[in-house]
Amino acid sequence: MSFYLVRKKYDAFDFDGYFASVTDRDVERVLAKNRLTETDYLALLSPKAEGHLEKMAQKAHSLTVQHFGKVVLLYTPLYLANYCVNHCVYCGFRVHSGLDRKKLSLGEVDAEAKMIAATGLKHILVLTGESREKSPVKYIRECVEVLKKYFTSISIEIYPLEEQEYHELISAGVDGLTIYQEVYDENVYAEIHPAGPKRNYRYRLEAPERACRAGSRTVNVGALLGLHEWRAEAFFTGLHADYLQSVYPAVEVSISPPRIRPYPGEYQPFVTVTDKNLVQYVLAFRLFMPRSGITISTRESAELRERLVKLGATKMSAGSCTAVGGRSNSQSTGQFEIWDSRGVAEMADMLYSQGYQPVYKDWQVV
Amino acid sequence: MADVFKIGGRELTSRLFLGTGKFSPNKLIPEVVRSSGAQVVTVALRRVDPGYEEENIASFVPGDCIMMPNTSGARNAGEAVRIARLARAAGYGDWVKIEVVTDNRYLLPDNLETIKATEILAAEGFVVLPYMSPDLAAAKRLVEAGAAAVMPLGAPIGSNRGLRTRELVRIMIEEIPLPVIVDAGIGRPSEASEAMEMGAAAVLVNTAVATAGDPVAMARAFGLAVRAGRMAYLAGPGATRQYASASSPLTGFLID
């Protein structure tokens, strides 16, 4: 059964009614358990659980150290192209945004890769907008061939592909997929994706399953926080990760909790997700899935990222740039504004100062 | 008679093997190894980065240790074999710990794939130490496949839950003609000592040391516990009883 059908079972679920029924005793009972059910996870996402954040944090910290050590994997994103045919109302890369479009030549990919590799990073995440015409799978594969010379682990964050296409990229050297559903609520999804191929909710939702079947080593899922009620979105992200881990146990499943950032456009977030909300989400997910990775990007401030190191984060970006070719050309416009602009060495120093070990390499294609 | 411990033709002075994951910072590793007295140290090849010497985990392993690359991250025999070959080609010797995991919730090993990888690598001259779920039939097949030792788990990796698989490991110690090394799950020196008292040839510890408040002191405690457990095993512990026992309650009257 696809995750789409798992998700559908909750179409009529009364989240507000459930949250209103959660008591302090319910939260304490969940905190005493070793293995949480999906209902337990939802209890930890409830407003009532906000009164138990310190206890949740203590347990989340202890589980993270037990399973991962005081260790954080560093990576950086590389934007290959910003051509996009979608109409996502919240995104700086959307079609008709007036943005200057650009696609890196293979020579430019090589130049950017060289600059990134000089920082010591071995894990890279490559991104494109959705344009099968301008950034076809063949182009991405050619870029991967260049990047393989510099990096031992290459993940993709691109438009959803067919299983065979994922297989093609994995055979070329890709080992991980990041794809955000953006919003798990199907009605809201339709509203904020008014046109373009991304309107197909189910095709995007099932993309991680296709990647797992194609042999991806890792998949990273998430909802863009701010587009809809965050507690339900956090719940479905956790359910999605749990589903993938159960059906594809050999795959390393992780999540990201990205919050919407200022971008070149008019859309205002539907809800404000506070630091406290984000922390509650990270803690609840860590207790629900103790062995799964949690990625915190430079969308968050340096101060908050430092705090999140001890609350469950296992992977962080550093030296990020959201513009195509932005490392060699500072005039390029990014997809969104990054908040934590520290380079790799500064991030490593921060981790060391907290008693954590930065990891630059945690996989190589075999 | 001297208590000789040999694997792959090498005589080992310590029965404590150490893992190098989860340390923070990595520069603690040399001191931890020295403090523990360990001679065999395992390193995940996925973390080895010869291109960045200051952060390369392999460069923290003291030069007089036997470095045993492990195949962490391998999901099948083919990947484990390729990782082992990469490690040897990179100059990390012939010892390899086979680790094939197809379950990311508990990180339990896949014995079938482990046997396949062991067969291939042993035939290529590797000294193969397979990490396995404690199962006698699988262990016998690993012996036939050419393993140099077998390494059953005491509890899931990183769980620090101790010797949960006690009975299965005990049977393996009795029946398998190779060194049985308890790998994974050992959380405290007393549990390492218990495994050694049972007759385990060695124990491999990582999380319990790496995540301890003072890893250097904990490494020393494990080193001592392993030695104590081995000494107790060799000394032959007395039988255990439920009740206090007088010397000859039934036949004492026969003594002249």
XYZ file of C-alpha atoms in Angstrom:
622
model
C 0.000 0.000 0.000
C 1.439 3.351 -1.035
C 1.897 6.102 1.532
C -0.792 8.007 -0.354
C -3.347 5.502 0.953
C -1.880 5.635 4.479
C -2.221 9.416 4.361
C -5.789 9.191 3.020
C -6.912 7.320 6.133
C -6.478 10.576 8.057
C -8.565 12.726 5.702
C -11.432 12.961 8.177
C -9.308 12.936 11.327
C -10.161 15.677 13.805
C -6.738 16.973 14.853
C -8.133 19.777 17.009
C -10.449 17.358 18.785
C -7.571 14.966 19.471
C -5.268 17.725 20.707
C -8.003 18.982 23.049
C -8.262 15.508 24.569
C -4.527 15.131 25.374
C -3.745 15.458 29.094
C -0.465 15.968 30.945
C -0.743 12.376 32.114
C -0.971 11.206 28.482
C 2.239 13.072 27.656
C 4.012 11.669 30.731
C 2.908 8.150 29.802
C 4.324 8.583 26.295
C 7.584 9.929 27.703
C 7.958 6.777 29.792
C 7.737 4.500 26.734
C 10.583 3.160 24.639
C 8.740 2.617 21.382
C 6.104 5.159 20.378
C 2.998 4.569 18.300
C 1.849 7.153 15.780
C -0.785 8.322 18.282
C 1.949 8.760 20.901
C 3.874 10.871 18.403
C 0.820 13.036 17.842
C 0.440 13.501 21.603
C 4.001 14.877 21.712
C 3.080 17.330 18.949
C 0.056 18.582 20.905
C -0.157 22.008 22.567
C -0.315 20.162 25.904
C 3.176 18.705 25.317
C 4.607 22.245 25.250
C 4.618 22.015 29.026
C 6.977 19.017 28.844
C 9.636 20.312 26.464
C 12.534 20.041 28.914
C 11.809 16.385 29.643
C 11.389 15.709 25.943
C 14.687 17.477 25.298
C 16.566 15.439 27.889
C 15.332 12.202 26.387
C 15.884 13.354 22.797
C 19.445 14.388 23.615
C 20.203 11.094 25.279
C 18.746 9.032 22.394
C 20.610 11.070 19.801
C 23.952 10.653 21.574
C 23.290 6.928 22.007
C 22.479 6.314 18.356
C 24.658 8.878 16.585
C 27.248 10.000 19.132
C 28.067 13.695 19.451
C 28.555 13.832 15.738
C 27.061 16.035 13.006
C 27.459 15.375 9.280
C 28.153 18.487 7.201
C 27.073 19.002 3.583
C 26.295 21.838 1.250
C 23.739 22.467 -1.500
C 24.758 23.176 -5.096
C 22.109 24.728 -7.358
C 22.612 23.521 -10.916
C 19.734 25.383 -12.608
C 16.754 27.546 -11.700
C 14.564 27.026 -14.766
C 11.127 26.049 -13.511
C 7.704 25.468 -15.040
C 5.817 25.304 -11.746
C 3.655 27.979 -10.151
C 4.365 27.367 -6.444
C 3.136 30.582 -4.865
C 5.758 30.525 -2.089
C 8.904 29.978 -4.208
C 11.398 32.411 -5.733
C 12.099 30.054 -8.642
C 8.455 29.799 -9.824
C 7.712 30.411 -13.499
C 6.908 34.070 -14.357
C 8.744 35.299 -11.249
C 10.871 37.590 -13.394
C 14.020 35.888 -12.135
C 17.069 35.684 -14.410
C 17.289 32.045 -15.418
C 20.553 30.179 -15.453
C 21.906 26.714 -15.842
C 25.480 25.800 -15.018
C 27.637 24.479 -17.815
C 29.650 21.395 -16.950
C 32.706 23.631 -16.719
C 30.911 25.841 -14.210
C 29.823 22.778 -12.237
C 33.473 21.766 -12.094
C 34.520 25.232 -10.916
C 31.871 25.369 -8.158
C 32.688 21.797 -7.110
C 36.350 22.654 -6.805
C 35.556 25.617 -4.544
C 33.310 23.496 -2.331
C 35.702 20.557 -2.181
C 38.446 22.893 -0.952
C 36.443 23.283 2.269
C 36.804 19.557 2.984
C 33.172 18.605 2.389
C 32.551 15.230 0.761
C 28.731 15.240 0.780
C 26.859 17.422 -1.676
C 23.188 17.984 -2.438
C 22.425 19.088 -6.002
C 19.270 21.016 -6.812
C 17.377 22.149 -9.881
C 14.015 23.718 -10.548
C 11.469 21.628 -12.409
C 12.140 21.840 -16.121
C 12.499 18.590 -17.972
C 13.317 20.620 -21.066
C 16.105 22.775 -19.604
C 17.389 20.406 -16.879
C 16.666 16.897 -18.159
C 17.825 13.768 -16.359
C 20.637 13.483 -18.910
C 21.989 16.909 -17.850
C 21.791 16.005 -14.172
C 23.601 12.740 -14.877
C 26.378 14.609 -16.681
C 26.712 16.955 -13.701
C 26.923 13.929 -11.374
C 29.756 12.541 -13.484
C 31.665 15.800 -12.885
C 30.831 15.945 -9.170
C 31.994 12.362 -8.575
C 35.566 13.566 -8.991
C 35.193 15.757 -5.903
C 32.558 14.207 -3.621
C 32.009 10.751 -2.168
C 28.261 11.181 -1.629
C 25.877 12.945 -3.997
C 22.216 13.509 -3.204
C 19.611 15.088 -5.448
C 16.805 17.510 -4.691
C 15.116 17.811 -8.055
C 11.681 17.303 -9.608
C 10.098 13.868 -9.018
C 11.249 11.150 -11.399
C 10.105 7.785 -12.661
C 11.661 4.758 -10.959
C 13.792 4.016 -14.031
C 15.102 7.582 -14.037
C 16.066 7.339 -10.365
C 17.829 4.107 -11.234
C 19.709 5.856 -14.019
C 20.986 8.571 -11.668
C 21.815 6.069 -8.916
C 23.815 4.033 -11.418
C 25.667 7.237 -12.310
C 26.677 7.798 -8.673
C 23.757 9.400 -6.826
C 23.123 7.775 -3.442
C 20.435 9.934 -1.827
C 17.166 11.681 -2.520
C 15.711 14.712 -0.786
C 12.179 15.621 -1.764
C 9.793 17.733 0.252
C 6.098 17.207 -0.168
C 5.872 20.909 0.823
C 2.428 20.353 2.349
C 0.729 17.043 3.168
C -2.770 18.541 3.237
C -4.081 17.703 -0.225
C -6.468 20.669 -0.478
C -3.875 23.233 0.565
C -1.430 21.560 -1.820
C -3.843 22.181 -4.696
C -4.316 25.837 -3.695
C -0.631 26.719 -3.589
C 0.319 24.736 -6.674
C -2.222 26.227 -9.080
C -0.578 24.907 -12.266
C 2.348 22.949 -13.629
C 3.396 19.325 -13.203
C 3.875 19.809 -9.466
C 0.085 19.998 -9.124
C 0.126 16.193 -9.108
C 0.108 15.607 -5.337
C 0.258 11.835 -5.461
C 3.083 11.655 -7.993
C 5.252 13.797 -5.726
C 4.204 12.000 -2.553
C 5.204 8.609 -3.979
C 8.542 9.806 -5.377
C 10.535 8.592 -2.329
C 8.995 5.136 -2.741
C 10.122 5.043 -6.369
C 13.630 6.120 -5.307
C 13.747 3.416 -2.624
C 12.737 0.765 -5.148
C 15.405 2.104 -7.515
C 18.067 1.488 -4.842
C 18.602 4.877 -3.220
C 20.634 4.535 0.003
C 18.992 7.486 1.712
C 15.748 9.408 1.426
C 14.979 12.652 3.213
C 11.409 13.930 3.385
C 9.755 16.991 4.860
C 7.021 19.599 4.819
C 7.759 23.282 4.264
C 6.632 24.716 7.586
C 4.420 27.762 7.303
C 2.200 26.564 4.468
C -0.357 24.896 6.747
C -0.999 23.931 10.391
C 2.434 22.770 11.485
C 1.362 20.090 13.991
C -0.498 18.065 11.382
C 2.266 18.608 8.835
C 4.884 17.430 11.340
C 2.727 14.413 12.083
C 2.422 13.416 8.427
C 6.143 13.933 7.850
C 6.851 11.536 10.728
C 4.311 9.069 9.415
C 5.881 9.294 5.964
C 9.350 8.594 7.373
C 8.011 5.715 9.466
C 6.226 4.231 6.461
C 9.361 4.402 4.299
C 11.513 2.882 7.060
C 9.079 0.005 7.529
C 8.609 -0.811 3.853
C 12.232 -0.175 2.823
C 14.214 -1.111 5.966
C 17.595 -1.050 4.218
C 17.189 2.630 3.306
C 18.370 5.324 5.725
C 15.333 7.540 6.162
C 15.609 11.065 7.519
C 13.553 14.237 7.727
C 14.034 17.975 7.459
C 11.823 20.529 9.213
C 12.404 23.563 6.912
C 10.599 26.790 7.787
C 9.588 29.140 5.002
C 12.034 32.034 4.588
C 11.766 35.457 2.964
C 12.067 35.069 -0.822
C 11.595 37.268 -3.927
C 7.767 37.221 -4.003
C 4.534 38.299 -2.335
C 3.226 35.173 -0.574
C 2.990 35.408 3.187
C 3.164 32.244 5.296
C -0.213 30.849 6.293
C 1.002 30.210 9.812
C 3.967 31.388 11.829
C 6.019 28.509 13.156
C 7.936 29.763 16.176
C 11.300 28.529 17.452
C 9.411 26.799 20.240
C 7.182 25.019 17.711
C 10.182 23.910 15.677
C 11.955 22.580 18.755
C 8.843 20.657 19.813
C 8.659 19.084 16.359
C 12.341 18.059 16.374
C 12.056 16.563 19.870
C 8.818 14.696 19.153
C 10.246 13.229 15.950
C 13.456 12.126 17.697
C 11.424 10.269 20.322
C 9.215 8.720 17.617
C 12.111 7.626 15.381
C 15.274 7.501 17.513
C 17.533 6.228 14.740
C 16.451 8.543 11.922
C 18.466 11.542 10.831
C 17.263 15.115 11.252
C 18.653 17.737 8.876
C 18.746 21.401 9.846
C 19.598 23.767 7.012
C 20.863 27.337 6.906
C 17.241 28.502 6.742
C 17.630 28.692 10.522
C 19.710 31.195 12.465
C 23.187 30.391 13.739
C 21.941 30.691 17.345
C 19.059 28.259 16.884
C 21.189 25.770 14.952
C 23.664 25.712 17.819
C 20.836 24.842 20.182
C 19.425 22.189 17.865
C 22.742 20.314 17.846
C 21.918 19.066 21.329
C 18.248 18.457 20.605
C 18.467 15.867 17.847
C 20.001 17.375 14.708
C 22.367 14.968 12.954
C 23.073 16.689 9.664
C 23.635 20.359 8.837
C 24.444 22.373 5.770
C 27.317 24.833 5.797
C 28.654 27.441 3.409
C 25.282 27.401 1.664
C 24.253 29.400 -1.380
C 20.790 29.171 -2.967
C 21.677 30.919 -6.235
C 22.804 29.160 -9.399
C 26.531 29.760 -9.703
C 26.315 31.997 -6.648
C 29.661 30.943 -5.227
C 31.554 32.365 -8.173
C 29.054 35.151 -9.014
C 27.603 37.102 -6.105
C 25.104 38.912 -8.393
C 22.885 35.800 -8.779
C 19.486 35.736 -7.046
C 18.796 32.876 -4.662
C 15.694 30.726 -4.210
C 15.317 32.110 -0.677
C 17.434 34.013 1.832
C 19.707 31.910 3.962
C 19.985 32.902 7.616
C 23.112 31.161 8.835
C 25.840 32.254 6.429
C 28.761 30.604 8.219
C 31.294 28.697 6.189
C 32.370 25.113 6.754
C 35.323 25.960 9.009
C 33.159 28.173 11.221
C 30.526 25.455 11.516
C 33.205 22.957 12.447
C 34.541 25.354 15.097
C 31.027 25.772 16.494
C 30.577 22.003 16.719
C 33.950 21.479 18.366
C 33.149 24.229 20.878
C 30.027 22.290 21.867
C 31.968 19.061 22.252
C 30.720 17.698 18.932
C 32.660 16.146 16.067
C 31.979 17.429 12.548
C 31.907 14.631 9.979
C 32.840 15.429 6.404
C 32.578 11.949 4.959
C 30.082 9.285 5.891
C 29.713 7.358 2.661
C 31.434 6.586 -0.563
C 29.855 5.007 -3.573
C 30.850 1.355 -3.848
C 49.917 -23.391 29.812
C 50.157 -19.945 28.241
C 46.855 -18.323 27.303
C 47.537 -17.660 23.642
C 44.991 -15.767 21.543
C 45.568 -15.992 17.811
C 43.520 -14.700 14.880
C 44.607 -14.898 11.275
C 48.019 -16.128 12.352
C 48.575 -13.059 14.571
C 49.078 -13.507 18.284
C 47.085 -10.845 20.125
C 47.953 -9.393 23.489
C 44.528 -7.906 24.261
C 41.100 -9.478 24.174
C 39.360 -6.108 23.985
C 38.627 -4.820 20.474
C 37.572 -1.193 20.082
C 35.317 0.608 17.609
C 35.965 4.225 16.628
C 32.478 5.559 15.860
C 30.695 8.262 17.876
C 33.801 9.798 19.475
C 33.813 13.532 19.958
C 36.329 14.712 19.239
C 38.163 12.091 17.198
C 41.455 13.234 18.681
C 40.446 11.402 21.866
C 40.806 8.078 20.048
C 44.579 7.510 20.510
C 44.329 8.102 24.264
C 41.270 5.860 24.516
C 43.028 3.062 22.655
C 46.134 3.324 24.826
C 44.085 3.448 28.008
C 42.109 0.341 27.046
C 45.157 -1.655 25.974
C 43.243 -2.707 22.826
C 45.295 -3.962 19.938
C 42.577 -4.456 17.313
C 40.688 -1.311 16.346
C 37.869 -1.224 13.833
C 37.146 1.768 11.584
C 34.219 2.252 9.200
C 35.620 2.656 5.713
C 32.690 4.976 4.942
C 34.272 7.489 7.354
C 37.865 7.085 6.150
C 38.935 10.174 4.214
C 42.570 10.028 3.095
C 42.067 13.326 1.262
C 41.605 15.256 4.522
C 44.348 14.075 6.824
C 43.441 16.278 9.816
C 39.921 14.874 9.920
C 40.628 11.356 8.635
C 39.418 8.963 11.315
C 41.970 6.338 10.259
C 44.818 8.673 11.128
C 43.740 8.646 14.793
C 44.370 4.899 15.169
C 47.813 4.327 16.737
C 50.245 2.850 14.255
C 51.038 -0.223 16.365
C 47.382 -1.372 16.327
C 45.846 -3.785 13.881
C 43.381 -1.684 11.926
C 40.301 -3.676 11.005
C 38.182 -1.761 8.467
C 34.477 -2.556 8.706
C 31.851 -2.584 6.012
C 29.314 -0.384 7.839
C 26.700 0.804 5.364
C 26.798 -2.353 3.237
C 23.276 -3.600 2.454
C 24.280 -6.828 0.730
C 27.234 -9.147 0.198
C 28.271 -7.388 -2.994
C 28.634 -4.010 -1.269
C 30.496 -5.567 1.672
C 32.930 -7.254 -0.689
C 33.548 -4.044 -2.627
C 34.123 -2.061 0.581
C 36.615 -4.668 1.824
C 38.506 -4.566 -1.455
C 38.582 -0.745 -1.380
C 39.985 -0.879 2.145
C 42.741 -3.294 1.159
C 43.555 -1.272 -1.960
C 43.813 1.839 0.234
C 46.503 0.115 2.294
C 44.495 -0.840 5.359
C 45.575 -4.477 5.424
C 43.789 -7.800 5.179
C 41.608 -7.767 8.271
C 37.974 -6.935 7.716
C 34.887 -6.888 9.883
C 31.909 -7.810 7.731
C 28.843 -5.813 8.649
C 25.796 -6.207 6.412
C 22.679 -4.505 7.713
C 19.355 -4.454 5.939
C 17.307 -3.168 8.854
C 17.806 0.439 9.840
C 15.544 0.360 12.885
C 17.593 -2.102 14.948
C 20.694 -2.420 12.778
C 20.495 -6.203 13.049
C 22.872 -8.010 10.707
C 21.767 -10.080 7.728
C 23.423 -13.455 8.333
C 22.762 -14.827 4.862
C 24.481 -11.937 3.072
C 27.244 -12.024 5.695
C 27.980 -15.684 4.911
C 28.144 -14.933 1.172
C 30.556 -12.029 1.710
C 32.707 -14.075 4.072
C 33.069 -16.875 1.548
C 34.218 -14.510 -1.200
C 36.616 -12.482 0.946
C 38.151 -15.440 2.775
C 38.909 -16.984 -0.629
C 40.686 -13.739 -1.540
C 42.953 -14.018 1.484
C 41.202 -11.604 3.839
C 41.137 -12.285 7.579
C 37.361 -12.128 7.911
C 35.598 -11.379 11.187
C 31.850 -11.390 10.508
C 29.403 -9.527 12.747
C 26.291 -11.684 13.065
C 23.062 -12.408 14.855
C 23.843 -15.299 17.237
C 22.652 -18.348 15.359
C 24.477 -21.661 15.556
C 23.646 -22.854 12.047
C 24.788 -19.557 10.519
C 27.965 -19.642 12.618
C 28.783 -23.139 11.335
C 28.368 -21.916 7.782
C 30.694 -19.019 8.545
C 33.278 -21.525 9.760
C 32.937 -23.431 6.487
C 33.115 -20.143 4.562
C 36.545 -19.460 6.042
C 35.857 -16.899 8.784
C 38.753 -16.256 11.188
C 36.358 -15.692 14.102
C 32.627 -15.128 14.552
C 31.213 -12.031 16.220
C 27.681 -12.463 17.576
C 25.886 -9.448 18.992
C 25.066 -9.214 22.684
C 22.250 -6.736 21.985
C 21.496 -4.331 19.111
C 24.374 -1.990 18.169
C 24.583 1.078 20.354
C 21.894 -0.141 22.737
C 24.213 -0.619 25.762
C 21.742 -3.268 26.897
C 24.292 -5.943 27.748
C 24.419 -9.644 27.050
C 20.782 -10.166 26.063
C 21.654 -13.037 23.752
C 23.445 -14.893 26.548
C 22.095 -18.409 25.903
C 22.671 -18.309 22.151
C 26.194 -16.960 22.581
C 26.925 -19.639 25.210
C 25.909 -22.379 22.774
C 28.083 -20.839 20.070
C 31.069 -20.762 22.436
C 30.543 -24.459 23.167
C 30.055 -25.552 19.580
C 32.098 -23.290 17.304
C 35.780 -24.134 16.879
C 36.727 -20.506 16.192
C 37.142 -17.556 18.535
C 33.704 -16.205 19.476
C 33.897 -12.435 19.965
C 30.899 -10.677 21.465
C 30.333 -7.572 19.354
C 27.684 -4.897 19.992
C 25.357 -4.194 22.862
C 27.887 -4.452 25.695
C 27.190 -1.371 27.781
C 29.212 -1.842 30.967
C 32.541 -3.363 31.969
C 30.704 -5.915 34.148
C 28.900 -7.180 31.036
C 32.166 -7.478 29.140
C 33.541 -9.395 32.079
C 30.519 -11.701 32.064
C 31.033 -12.489 28.371
C 34.661 -13.308 29.051
C 33.791 -15.494 32.060
C 31.474 -17.448 29.766
C 34.408 -18.216 27.516
C 34.124 -15.576 24.811
C 37.515 -15.134 23.153
C 37.175 -11.338 23.162
C 34.660 -8.510 23.163
C 34.309 -5.558 20.812
C 33.075 -2.335 22.393
C 32.372 1.092 20.936
C 29.287 3.053 22.051
C 29.776 2.239 25.732
C 33.197 3.903 25.643
C 32.552 6.653 23.078
C 29.438 7.974 24.823
C 30.723 7.610 28.399
C 31.206 10.738 30.496
C 34.952 10.051 30.533
C 35.782 7.809 27.554
C 39.452 7.402 28.529
C 38.595 6.159 32.028
C 35.817 3.937 30.690
C 38.218 2.417 28.153
C 40.591 1.529 30.975
C 37.718 0.017 32.960
C 36.774 -2.171 29.989
C 40.376 -3.258 29.541
C 40.563 -4.346 33.166
C 37.151 -6.018 33.070
C 38.053 -8.074 30.024
C 41.278 -9.229 31.667
C 39.456 -10.050 34.895
C 36.769 -11.993 33.033
C 39.356 -13.980 31.119
C 41.310 -14.768 34.305
C 38.103 -15.950 35.958
C 37.264 -18.157 32.984
C 40.717 -19.738 33.069
C 40.529 -20.136 36.853
C 37.355 -22.199 36.476
C 34.595 -20.671 38.590
C 32.897 -22.871 41.200
C 29.397 -24.145 40.528
C 26.508 -21.859 41.474
C 23.739 -23.039 43.811
C 20.363 -21.711 44.860
C 20.993 -22.347 48.573
C 23.854 -22.489 51.035
C 25.387 -25.929 51.019
C 26.915 -27.834 53.940
C 29.868 -29.996 52.938
C 28.362 -33.541 53.317
C 24.851 -33.425 54.810
C 23.837 -36.940 53.738
C 26.991 -39.003 53.816
C 29.012 -37.337 56.601
C 28.169 -40.225 58.958
C 30.207 -42.601 56.792
C 33.453 -40.923 57.708
C 35.359 -42.932 60.247
